[in-house]
Coordinates of C-alpha atoms in Angstrom, one line a residue:
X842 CA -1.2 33.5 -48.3
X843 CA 2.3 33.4 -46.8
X844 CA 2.8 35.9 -43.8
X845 CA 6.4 37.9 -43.6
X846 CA 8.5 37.1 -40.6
X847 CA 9.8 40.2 -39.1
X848 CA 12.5 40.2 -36.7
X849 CA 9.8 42.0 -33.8
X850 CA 7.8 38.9 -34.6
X851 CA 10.5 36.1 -33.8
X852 CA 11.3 37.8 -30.8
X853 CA 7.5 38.2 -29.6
X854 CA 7.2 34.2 -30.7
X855 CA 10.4 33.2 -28.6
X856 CA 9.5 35.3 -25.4
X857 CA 6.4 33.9 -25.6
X858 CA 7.8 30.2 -25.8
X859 CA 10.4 31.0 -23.0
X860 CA 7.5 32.1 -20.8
X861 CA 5.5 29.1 -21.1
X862 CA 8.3 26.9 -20.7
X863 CA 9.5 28.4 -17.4
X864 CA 5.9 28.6 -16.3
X865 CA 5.4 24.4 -16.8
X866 CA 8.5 24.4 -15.6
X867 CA 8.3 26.6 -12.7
X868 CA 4.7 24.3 -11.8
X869 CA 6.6 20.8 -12.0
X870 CA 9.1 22.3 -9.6
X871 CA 6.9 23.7 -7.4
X872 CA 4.8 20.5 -7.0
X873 CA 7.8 18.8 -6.3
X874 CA 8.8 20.8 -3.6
X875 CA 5.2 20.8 -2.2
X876 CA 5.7 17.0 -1.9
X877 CA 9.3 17.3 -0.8
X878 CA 7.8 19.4 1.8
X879 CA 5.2 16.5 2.9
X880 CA 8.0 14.6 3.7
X881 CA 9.0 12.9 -0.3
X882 CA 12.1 13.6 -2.4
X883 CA 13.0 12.2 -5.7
X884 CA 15.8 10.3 -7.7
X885 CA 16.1 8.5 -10.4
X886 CA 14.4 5.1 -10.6
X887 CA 16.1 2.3 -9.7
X888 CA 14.9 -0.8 -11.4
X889 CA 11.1 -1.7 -10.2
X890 CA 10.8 2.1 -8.4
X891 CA 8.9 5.0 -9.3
X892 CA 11.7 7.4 -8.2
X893 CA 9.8 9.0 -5.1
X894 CA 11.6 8.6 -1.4
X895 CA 10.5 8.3 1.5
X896 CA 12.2 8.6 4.5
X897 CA 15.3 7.0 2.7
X898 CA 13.4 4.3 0.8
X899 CA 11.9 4.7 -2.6
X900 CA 8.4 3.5 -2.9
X901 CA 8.3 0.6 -5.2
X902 CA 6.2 0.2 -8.2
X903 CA 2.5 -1.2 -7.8
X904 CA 1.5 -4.5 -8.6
X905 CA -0.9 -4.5 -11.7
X906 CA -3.8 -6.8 -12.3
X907 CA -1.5 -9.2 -14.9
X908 CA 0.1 -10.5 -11.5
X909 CA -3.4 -12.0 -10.5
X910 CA -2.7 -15.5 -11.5
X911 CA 0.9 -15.0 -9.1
X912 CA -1.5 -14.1 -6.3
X913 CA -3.7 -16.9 -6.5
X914 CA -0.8 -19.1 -7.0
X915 CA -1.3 -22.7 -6.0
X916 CA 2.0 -22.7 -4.0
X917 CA 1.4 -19.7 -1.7
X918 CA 0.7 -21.0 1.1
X919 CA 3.6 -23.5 1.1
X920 CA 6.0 -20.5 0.3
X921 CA 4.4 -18.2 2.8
X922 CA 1.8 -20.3 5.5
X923 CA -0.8 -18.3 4.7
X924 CA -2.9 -20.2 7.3
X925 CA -0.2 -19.7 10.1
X926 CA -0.3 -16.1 9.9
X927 CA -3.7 -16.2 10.0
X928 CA -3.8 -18.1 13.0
X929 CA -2.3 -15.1 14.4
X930 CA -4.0 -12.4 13.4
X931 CA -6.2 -12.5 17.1
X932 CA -9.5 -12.3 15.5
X933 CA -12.6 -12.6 17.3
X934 CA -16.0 -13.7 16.0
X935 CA -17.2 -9.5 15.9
X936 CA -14.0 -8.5 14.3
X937 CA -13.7 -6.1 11.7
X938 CA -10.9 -6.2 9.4
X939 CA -9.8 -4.2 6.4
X940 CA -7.8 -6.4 3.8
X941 CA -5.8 -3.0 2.3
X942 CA -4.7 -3.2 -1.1
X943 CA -7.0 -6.5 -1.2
X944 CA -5.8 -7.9 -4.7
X945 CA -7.8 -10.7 -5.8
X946 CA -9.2 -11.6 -2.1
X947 CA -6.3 -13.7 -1.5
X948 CA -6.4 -13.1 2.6
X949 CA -9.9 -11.1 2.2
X950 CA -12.0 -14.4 1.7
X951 CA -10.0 -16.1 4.2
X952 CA -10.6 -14.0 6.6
X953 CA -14.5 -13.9 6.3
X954 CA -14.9 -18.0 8.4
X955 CA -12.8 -15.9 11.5
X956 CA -15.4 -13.3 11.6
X957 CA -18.5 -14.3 10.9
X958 CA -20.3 -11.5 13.4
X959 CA -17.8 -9.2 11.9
X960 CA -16.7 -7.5 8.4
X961 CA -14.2 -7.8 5.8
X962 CA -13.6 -4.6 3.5
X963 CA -11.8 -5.5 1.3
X964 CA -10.0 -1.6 0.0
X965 CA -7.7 -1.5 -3.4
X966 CA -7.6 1.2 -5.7
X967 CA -7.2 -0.2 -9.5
X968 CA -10.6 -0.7 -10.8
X969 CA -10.2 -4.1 -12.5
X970 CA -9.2 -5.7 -9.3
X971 CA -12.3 -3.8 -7.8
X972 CA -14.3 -5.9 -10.1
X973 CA -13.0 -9.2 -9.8
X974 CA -13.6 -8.9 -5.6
X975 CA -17.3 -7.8 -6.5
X976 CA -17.7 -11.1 -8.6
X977 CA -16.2 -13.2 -6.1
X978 CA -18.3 -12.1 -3.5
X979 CA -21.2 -12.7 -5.7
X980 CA -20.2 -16.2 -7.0
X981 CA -19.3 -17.2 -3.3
X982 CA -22.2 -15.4 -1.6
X983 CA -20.4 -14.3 1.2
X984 CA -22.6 -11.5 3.0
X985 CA -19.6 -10.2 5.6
X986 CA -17.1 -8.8 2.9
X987 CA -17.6 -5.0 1.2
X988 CA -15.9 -4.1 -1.4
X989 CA -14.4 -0.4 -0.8
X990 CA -12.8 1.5 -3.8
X991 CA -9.4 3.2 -2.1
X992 CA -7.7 6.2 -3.3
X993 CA -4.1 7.2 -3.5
X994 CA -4.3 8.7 0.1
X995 CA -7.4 7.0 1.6
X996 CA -8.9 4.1 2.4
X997 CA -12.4 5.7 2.2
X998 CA -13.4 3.9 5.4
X999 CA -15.3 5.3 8.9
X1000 CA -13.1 6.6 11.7
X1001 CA -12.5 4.3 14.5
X1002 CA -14.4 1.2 12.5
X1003 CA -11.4 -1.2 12.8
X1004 CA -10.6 -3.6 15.1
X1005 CA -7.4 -4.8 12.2
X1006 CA -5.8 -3.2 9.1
X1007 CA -3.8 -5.2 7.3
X1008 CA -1.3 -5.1 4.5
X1009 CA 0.0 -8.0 2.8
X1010 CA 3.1 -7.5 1.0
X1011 CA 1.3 -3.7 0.0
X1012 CA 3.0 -0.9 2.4
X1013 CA 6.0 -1.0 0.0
X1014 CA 3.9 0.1 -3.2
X1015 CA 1.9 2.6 -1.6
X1016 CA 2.3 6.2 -3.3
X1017 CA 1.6 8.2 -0.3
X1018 CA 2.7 6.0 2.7
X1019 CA 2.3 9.3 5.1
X1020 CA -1.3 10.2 4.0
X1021 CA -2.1 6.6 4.0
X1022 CA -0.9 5.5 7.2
X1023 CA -2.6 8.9 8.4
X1024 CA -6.0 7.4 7.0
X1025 CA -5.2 3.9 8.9
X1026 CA -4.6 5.8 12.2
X1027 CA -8.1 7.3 12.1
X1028 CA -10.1 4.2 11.1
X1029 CA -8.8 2.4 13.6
X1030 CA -11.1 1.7 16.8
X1031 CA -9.2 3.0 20.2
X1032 CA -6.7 -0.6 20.6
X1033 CA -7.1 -1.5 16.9
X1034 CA -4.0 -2.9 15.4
X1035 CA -1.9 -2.6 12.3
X1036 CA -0.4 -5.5 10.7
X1037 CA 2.4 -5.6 8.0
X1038 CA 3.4 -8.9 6.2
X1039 CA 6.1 -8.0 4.2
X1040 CA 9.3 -10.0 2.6
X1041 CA 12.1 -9.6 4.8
X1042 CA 14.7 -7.2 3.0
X1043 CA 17.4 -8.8 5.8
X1044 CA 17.5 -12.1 3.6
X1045 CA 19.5 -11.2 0.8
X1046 CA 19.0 -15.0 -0.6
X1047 CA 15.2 -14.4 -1.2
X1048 CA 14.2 -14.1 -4.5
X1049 CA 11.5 -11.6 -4.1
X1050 CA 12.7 -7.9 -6.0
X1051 CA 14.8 -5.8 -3.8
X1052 CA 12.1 -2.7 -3.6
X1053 CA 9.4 -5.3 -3.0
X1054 CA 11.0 -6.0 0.3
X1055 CA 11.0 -4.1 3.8
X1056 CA 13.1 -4.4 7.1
X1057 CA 12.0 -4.6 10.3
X1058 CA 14.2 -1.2 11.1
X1059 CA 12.6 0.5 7.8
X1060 CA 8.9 -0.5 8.9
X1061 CA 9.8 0.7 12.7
X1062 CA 11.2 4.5 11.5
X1063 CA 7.9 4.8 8.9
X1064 CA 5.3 3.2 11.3
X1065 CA 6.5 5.4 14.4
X1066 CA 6.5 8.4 12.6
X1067 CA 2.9 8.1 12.2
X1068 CA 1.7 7.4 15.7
X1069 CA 2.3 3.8 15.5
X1070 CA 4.2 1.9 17.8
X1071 CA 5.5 -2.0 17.3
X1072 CA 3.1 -4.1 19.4
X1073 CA 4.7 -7.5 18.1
X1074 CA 7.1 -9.1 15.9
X1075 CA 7.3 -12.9 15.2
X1076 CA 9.3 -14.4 13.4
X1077 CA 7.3 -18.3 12.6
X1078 CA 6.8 -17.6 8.5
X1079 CA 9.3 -18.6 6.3
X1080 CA 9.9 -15.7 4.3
X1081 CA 8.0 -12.6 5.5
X1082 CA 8.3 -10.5 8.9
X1083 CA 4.9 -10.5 10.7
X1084 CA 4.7 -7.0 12.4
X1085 CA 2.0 -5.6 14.3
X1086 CA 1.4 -2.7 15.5
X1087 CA -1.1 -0.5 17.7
X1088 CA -1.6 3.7 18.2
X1089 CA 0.9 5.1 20.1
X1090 CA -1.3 8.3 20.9
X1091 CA -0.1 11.6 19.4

């Protein structure tokens, strides 16, 4: 049976449309302004970005689990001396370590011979990768590493349980660096330490992509607004900064 259209019934149909577009509309804009307010603005993406700023640098887009083979590359640690930046890393025998954004347990299972009285979580947030550390602990046996499924703003780990955080070529990608760095602060044990390995943005020559790296200056302004201060920066790997960092108190 085909309905008439009156005019009073167009009207009510459009109003109706108008309302619940302004209303979505009205929601998207006042999420964004909640995050504006948490210290994020947007833009348009740039190439590799997800559009969202902060504190004058857009956050870069996260890694996915088809770039595992690039992580387990068998010319990483002639590129990057992974062992060297190991060998700094001040680890004791007790240490406890969270390998952030983990990956494939490049650095985690590394780690583990330097601590073997200590712990190795190894945190990252996409569920495939989650797996894959599970089944390499398993197929390696290794009894000091725990997996630790991260969220978007956590690391889901005990306050004051770290003697090191670290981040290898992750801060970049992470959606909520504030909330994050927040969660960092408060798992860290009183003189725990922050390290950042990240590809120096200063060397326009590298061929790493240009949201994927971080300078020193950046890292400083984000890290101090968090209650971190810069403990030490060396400069002995080829194409990354090494930047450490301890609580600065608040």
């Amino acid at each position: 049976m085909k309905l008439p259209v009156t005019t009073a019934f167009v009207t009510w149909l459009y109003g109706s449309l108008l309302v619940l577009g302004l209303g979505i509309g009205n929601a998207c804009q006042a999420q964004k302004e909640e995050v504006a307010d948490q210290g994020y603005t947007f833009k348009a993406p740039a190439p590799g970005g997800t559009g969202k700023v902060y504190m004058g640098r857009e956050i870069a887009g996260i890694m996915s689990t088809a770039g595992a083979d690039w992580l387990e590359r068998n010319t990483r640690q002639k590129e990057e001396n992974v062992a060297l930046a190991l060998k700094h890393m001040q680890l004791t025998p007790q240490s406890v370590v969270a390998d952030i954004g983990a990956g494939t347990g490049y650095y985690t299972f590394r780690i583990t011979d330097k601590v073997p009285d200590g712990k190795v979580y190894a945190v990252e947030v996409q569920d495939a990768f989650v797996k894959a550390l599970q089944d390499r602990k398993k197929k390696l046996g290794i009894m000091n590493v725990e997996v630790v499924k991260g969220g978007r703003k956590t690391i889901n780990l005990p306050d004051a349980s770290l003697d090191l955080a670290l981040m290898v070529d992750v801060y970049h990608e992470l959606e909520y660096p504030q909330e994050m760095l927040q969660a960092i602060y408060k798992a860290l044990k009183p003189g725990g330490k922050l390290l950042l390995l990240e590809y120096r943005a200063e060397n326009p020559a590298l061929r790493i992509k240009k949201l994927h790296r971080m300078s020193v200056e950046q890292a400083n302004k984000e890290l101090q607004a968090n209650g971190f201060r810069l403990y030490k920066k060396e400069d002995f790997l080829p194409i990354q900064h090494f930047l450490l960092y301890e609580k600065a108190g608040k």
